[in-house]
Short mmCIF file of C-alpha atoms in Angstrom, two decimals:
data_model
loop_
_atom_site.label_atom_id
_atom_site.label_comp_id
_atom_site.label_asym_id
_atom_site.label_seq_id
_atom_site.Cartn_x
_atom_site.Cartn_y
_atom_site.Cartn_z
CA MET A 1 0.11 0.18 0.09
CA GLU A 2 3.09 2.08 0.07
CA THR A 3 4.72 1.69 -2.79
CA ILE A 4 0.91 2.88 -4.68
CA GLN A 5 1.28 5.72 -2.64
CA MET A 6 4.88 6.85 -3.85
CA GLN A 7 4.14 6.03 -6.94
CA VAL A 8 2.01 8.27 -8.03
CA PRO A 9 3.30 11.18 -7.60
CA LEU A 10 6.28 9.79 -9.37
CA VAL A 11 3.78 9.32 -12.33
CA PHE A 12 2.57 13.25 -11.93
CA LEU A 13 6.29 13.85 -11.96
CA VAL A 14 7.19 12.02 -14.84
CA LEU A 15 3.69 13.05 -16.98
CA PRO A 16 4.87 16.80 -17.62
CA LEU A 17 8.17 15.13 -19.51
CA PHE A 18 5.32 13.44 -21.91
CA VAL A 19 3.48 16.65 -22.92
CA PHE A 20 5.20 19.12 -22.93
CA GLY A 21 9.04 17.11 -23.62
CA ALA A 22 12.32 17.24 -22.40
CA PRO A 23 13.92 20.03 -20.85
CA ALA A 24 16.62 22.13 -23.83
CA ASP A 25 18.86 23.98 -24.29
CA ALA A 26 17.77 28.34 -23.64
CA SER A 27 19.36 29.14 -26.11
CA GLY A 28 16.34 27.29 -28.41
CA PRO A 29 14.28 29.28 -31.11
CA GLN A 30 10.57 29.82 -28.21
CA GLU A 31 10.56 28.39 -24.81
CA VAL A 32 7.32 29.00 -22.18
CA THR A 33 8.98 28.57 -19.04
CA ILE A 34 5.93 26.93 -16.35
CA THR A 35 5.96 27.24 -12.85
CA SER A 36 4.78 24.79 -9.85
CA SER A 37 3.68 27.00 -8.11
CA SER A 38 -0.16 26.60 -8.91
CA CYS A 39 -1.32 24.00 -10.36
CA LYS A 40 -2.49 23.85 -14.08
CA ARG A 41 -4.39 21.80 -16.47
CA CYS A 42 -2.43 20.60 -18.75
CA CYS A 43 -5.04 21.23 -21.44
CA ASP A 44 -5.10 25.08 -19.39
CA SER A 45 -3.77 27.78 -21.58
CA LEU A 46 -0.60 30.12 -19.65
CA ASP A 47 -3.02 33.35 -20.08
CA ALA A 48 -5.46 31.73 -18.37
CA PRO A 49 -7.74 33.97 -16.16
CA GLY A 50 -6.73 33.17 -11.76
CA SER A 51 -3.49 32.77 -12.74
CA SER A 52 -1.45 34.48 -10.91
CA GLU A 53 2.53 35.04 -12.58
CA ALA A 54 1.34 36.50 -15.73
CA SER A 55 5.27 36.67 -16.21
CA PRO A 56 7.14 33.53 -15.23
CA ASP A 57 10.72 33.86 -13.62
CA ARG A 58 12.48 32.38 -16.16
CA ASN A 59 15.63 32.41 -13.38
CA SER A 60 13.54 30.30 -11.17
CA PRO A 61 14.34 26.75 -10.52
CA HIS A 62 10.56 25.45 -10.72
CA SER A 63 10.51 26.47 -13.95
CA LEU A 64 10.10 23.54 -16.86
CA PRO A 65 10.66 25.43 -20.36
CA TYR A 66 9.84 23.71 -22.84
CA ILE A 67 10.47 24.29 -27.45
CA ILE A 68 7.29 24.94 -29.90
CA PRO A 69 8.04 22.56 -32.98
CA GLU A 70 8.07 24.63 -36.37
CA VAL A 71 5.94 23.86 -38.97
CA ARG A 72 7.36 24.48 -42.13
CA PRO A 73 4.73 22.79 -45.36
CA TYR A 74 6.46 20.62 -47.63
CA ILE A 75 4.36 20.36 -51.34
CA ASN A 76 5.67 17.54 -53.36
CA ILE A 77 6.03 19.43 -56.97
CA THR A 78 6.05 15.89 -58.35
CA ILE A 79 2.66 14.61 -58.08
CA LEU A 80 1.08 18.05 -58.84
CA LYS A 81 3.14 18.02 -62.32
CA GLY A 82 0.12 17.11 -65.50
CA ASP A 83 1.09 15.86 -68.69
CA LYS A 84 3.40 17.22 -70.96
CA GLY A 85 1.77 20.07 -73.63
CA ASP A 86 0.90 20.44 -77.44
CA GLN A 87 3.56 21.75 -78.99
CA GLY A 88 3.23 26.29 -79.83
CA GLU A 89 3.13 27.72 -82.58
CA PRO A 90 6.48 28.61 -84.19
CA GLY A 91 6.78 32.33 -82.59
CA ILE A 92 8.64 35.72 -85.36
CA PRO A 93 12.53 34.73 -86.12
CA GLY A 94 14.56 37.54 -84.70
CA LYS A 95 17.28 38.84 -86.47
CA TRP A 96 19.88 37.74 -88.61
CA GLY A 97 22.77 37.72 -86.59
CA LYS A 98 26.26 38.66 -88.27
CA GLU A 99 27.66 37.13 -91.24
CA GLY A 100 30.78 34.38 -89.84
CA PRO A 101 33.80 33.81 -92.26
CA PRO A 102 33.61 31.23 -94.89
CA GLY A 103 34.50 28.05 -94.81
CA GLU A 104 36.87 25.97 -96.63
CA ARG A 105 36.89 24.73 -100.43
CA GLY A 106 34.89 22.00 -100.29
CA ALA A 107 36.29 18.41 -102.34
CA PRO A 108 35.54 18.84 -106.07
CA GLY A 109 32.36 17.72 -107.58
CA PRO A 110 32.45 14.05 -109.43
CA LYS A 111 32.65 15.31 -113.63
CA GLY A 112 29.26 16.13 -115.36
CA SER A 113 27.83 14.36 -118.28
CA LYS A 114 28.16 16.25 -121.42
CA GLY A 115 25.15 18.71 -122.38
CA GLN A 116 23.43 18.71 -125.53
CA MET A 117 25.19 21.50 -128.70
CA GLY A 118 24.34 24.76 -128.40
CA ALA A 119 22.80 26.81 -131.03
CA PRO A 120 24.85 28.40 -133.98
CA GLY A 121 26.31 31.52 -132.79
CA ASP A 122 25.38 35.06 -134.43
CA PRO A 123 27.73 35.64 -137.72
CA CYS A 124 28.50 38.53 -137.05
CA LYS A 125 30.32 37.78 -134.20
CA HIS A 126 33.34 35.96 -136.70
CA GLN A 127 35.81 38.01 -137.09
CA TYR A 128 37.24 36.35 -140.49
CA ALA A 129 34.84 36.23 -143.66
CA ALA A 130 36.05 34.77 -147.43
CA PHE A 131 34.88 33.47 -150.52
CA SER A 132 35.68 32.10 -153.81
CA VAL A 133 33.02 30.53 -156.89
CA GLY A 134 32.63 30.34 -160.10
CA ARG A 135 29.95 30.25 -162.69
CA LYS A 136 30.40 27.35 -165.86
CA LYS A 137 28.35 29.28 -168.50
CA ALA A 138 28.91 32.37 -170.82
CA LEU A 139 26.00 35.67 -170.35
CA HIS A 140 24.75 37.56 -173.16
CA SER A 141 23.59 40.92 -171.73
CA SER A 142 19.87 41.58 -172.16
CA GLU A 143 17.82 44.04 -172.19
CA GLY A 144 18.29 45.33 -169.12
CA TYR A 145 21.05 44.49 -166.52
CA GLN A 146 22.07 41.27 -165.00
CA ALA A 147 23.54 40.32 -161.79
CA LEU A 148 26.17 37.66 -162.62
CA ILE A 149 25.52 34.30 -160.45
CA PHE A 150 27.75 31.03 -160.27
CA ASP A 151 26.92 27.89 -160.41
CA THR A 152 30.34 26.95 -159.04
CA VAL A 153 31.41 27.37 -155.17
CA PHE A 154 35.47 26.35 -153.95
CA VAL A 155 35.36 28.69 -150.36
CA ASN A 156 31.86 30.23 -149.11
CA LEU A 157 33.04 30.70 -144.91
CA TYR A 158 30.27 30.97 -143.35
CA SER A 159 27.35 31.02 -145.89
CA HIS A 160 28.22 34.83 -146.40
CA PHE A 161 28.65 34.74 -150.49
CA ASP A 162 24.53 34.15 -151.87
CA MET A 163 24.64 31.79 -154.46
CA PHE A 164 20.84 31.76 -155.75
CA LYS A 165 21.40 36.45 -155.51
CA GLY A 166 25.14 35.98 -156.29
CA LYS A 167 26.01 39.14 -153.69
CA PHE A 168 28.49 38.16 -150.84
CA TYR A 169 26.30 40.38 -148.21
CA CYS A 170 28.86 42.06 -145.02
CA TYR A 171 28.36 40.35 -142.01
CA VAL A 172 32.17 41.60 -140.56
CA ALA A 173 33.10 45.06 -140.55
CA GLY A 174 36.62 45.94 -142.35
CA LEU A 175 38.63 46.32 -144.74
CA TYR A 176 38.55 43.78 -148.17
CA PHE A 177 39.67 42.44 -151.20
CA PHE A 178 37.87 41.45 -154.32
CA SER A 179 39.30 40.54 -157.41
CA LEU A 180 36.34 38.82 -160.60
CA ASN A 181 37.88 37.24 -163.80
CA VAL A 182 36.20 36.61 -166.77
CA HIS A 183 36.86 35.65 -170.56
CA THR A 184 35.90 37.78 -173.64
CA TRP A 185 33.75 36.27 -176.14
CA ASN A 186 35.18 37.08 -179.76
CA PHE A 187 34.26 40.05 -181.82
CA LYS A 188 32.07 40.87 -178.85
CA GLU A 189 33.00 43.62 -176.48
CA THR A 190 32.38 43.10 -172.81
CA TYR A 191 31.29 45.28 -170.58
CA MET A 192 31.50 44.65 -166.52
CA HIS A 193 31.10 46.72 -163.19
CA VAL A 194 31.89 45.56 -159.67
CA MET A 195 29.20 46.72 -157.12
CA ARG A 196 28.48 47.90 -153.69
CA ASN A 197 24.96 48.19 -153.29
CA ASP A 198 23.73 50.30 -155.75
CA GLN A 199 26.68 51.40 -157.07
CA GLU A 200 29.64 51.06 -159.47
CA GLU A 201 32.89 50.63 -157.93
CA VAL A 202 34.63 49.81 -160.62
CA ILE A 203 34.43 48.51 -164.71
CA LEU A 204 35.92 45.59 -166.44
CA TYR A 205 36.42 46.49 -169.94
CA ALA A 206 37.60 45.13 -173.27
CA GLN A 207 37.06 45.53 -176.52
CA PRO A 208 36.10 43.91 -179.63
CA SER A 209 38.82 41.66 -181.00
CA ASP A 210 39.32 38.86 -183.64
CA ARG A 211 40.13 36.34 -179.92
CA SER A 212 39.36 35.89 -176.72
CA ILE A 213 41.86 36.83 -173.64
CA MET A 214 41.55 36.39 -170.41
CA GLN A 215 40.34 39.40 -168.65
CA SER A 216 40.64 39.97 -164.58
CA GLN A 217 39.96 42.96 -162.10
CA SER A 218 40.43 43.27 -158.68
CA LEU A 219 40.34 46.38 -155.91
CA MET A 220 39.81 46.80 -152.00
CA LEU A 221 36.63 48.46 -150.80
CA GLU A 222 35.83 49.31 -146.85
CA LEU A 223 32.96 47.51 -145.92
CA ARG A 224 29.83 48.02 -143.79
CA GLU A 225 27.69 45.76 -141.70
CA ASN A 226 24.86 44.66 -144.12
CA ASP A 227 26.70 46.31 -147.29
CA GLU A 228 26.82 44.45 -150.61
CA VAL A 229 29.29 44.13 -153.12
CA TRP A 230 28.30 41.78 -156.63
CA VAL A 231 28.64 41.59 -159.81
CA ARG A 232 26.01 43.02 -163.28
CA LEU A 233 26.91 43.09 -166.56
CA TYR A 234 26.03 45.52 -168.69
CA LYS A 235 22.92 46.30 -170.80
CA ARG A 236 22.07 45.73 -174.65
CA GLU A 237 22.87 49.21 -175.14
CA ARG A 238 26.53 47.66 -176.38
CA ASP A 239 26.53 44.25 -177.60
CA ASN A 240 28.63 42.34 -174.81
CA ALA A 241 29.22 38.89 -173.82
CA ILE A 242 31.65 36.81 -171.92
CA TYR A 243 32.84 33.59 -173.33
CA SER A 244 32.17 30.02 -171.03
CA ASP A 245 31.78 26.86 -172.50
CA ASN A 246 29.47 24.38 -169.80
CA VAL A 247 33.05 22.24 -168.77
CA ASP A 248 35.56 24.58 -167.80
CA ILE A 249 35.29 27.40 -165.91
CA TYR A 250 36.23 30.68 -167.51
CA ILE A 251 34.34 33.27 -164.71
CA THR A 252 35.53 33.10 -161.20
CA PHE A 253 34.10 35.60 -158.83
CA SER A 254 36.84 36.01 -154.77
CA GLY A 255 36.66 38.07 -151.65
CA TYR A 256 38.06 37.74 -148.63
CA LEU A 257 38.42 39.99 -145.34
CA ILE A 258 41.51 41.30 -145.05
CA LYS A 259 41.24 43.66 -141.06
CA PRO A 260 37.77 44.43 -139.78
CA SER A 261 37.15 47.61 -137.45
CA LEU A 262 37.63 47.81 -134.14
CA GLU A 263 34.28 49.73 -133.28
#
């Protein structure tokens, strides 16, 4: 019975340790001192009316300090994270940055296939011109002037000489040399002109004779582009002709560019 009576006061002494905690260092963040001068229930407020001491003395040997625990909330962000959303629209492009230095030259690529042949160039771009043509048929004068037409081609570079009209067309302006050779007819006059456009430049002439001879004329002309050079037989006011036998070539007309113009 005495043992039970001794245990009861011990219970009241140990109970505050479980309720308020073990005594701690005086430097804790928050401390509250409770004195034993009056009885208080553990559920009573420290500032309850009827308390004999509004401000307990910290230096009292009967005080029991305890620490109010600091509560820090913690939120687990991972459980609040939702699903990944859709990709948004692209934004407005920013300003161009500064141009960087040129890179190193790359390795040569494989050789390409051969292309198609291009169109022929402009004849006037050629810096050469030459022709030499002949005629196998004789020609007699008529009521009007006749252009001397040729039927044989020796040279016709770039087709500058028109065989159907008997005219050389200048596609390269410059200095040219021309030569005309014919065979006269017995007892007939030979009267011809070397023409530039519609102007007579030189005459090839031979008087009537009882024998036929070779007759020639040559000259140099400075031509402009699109000039025409040709040979004509004079009209019947003078009964004239040039000879040929339909086999051999007695009549020739030649010309070539000596020097193109600098323009």
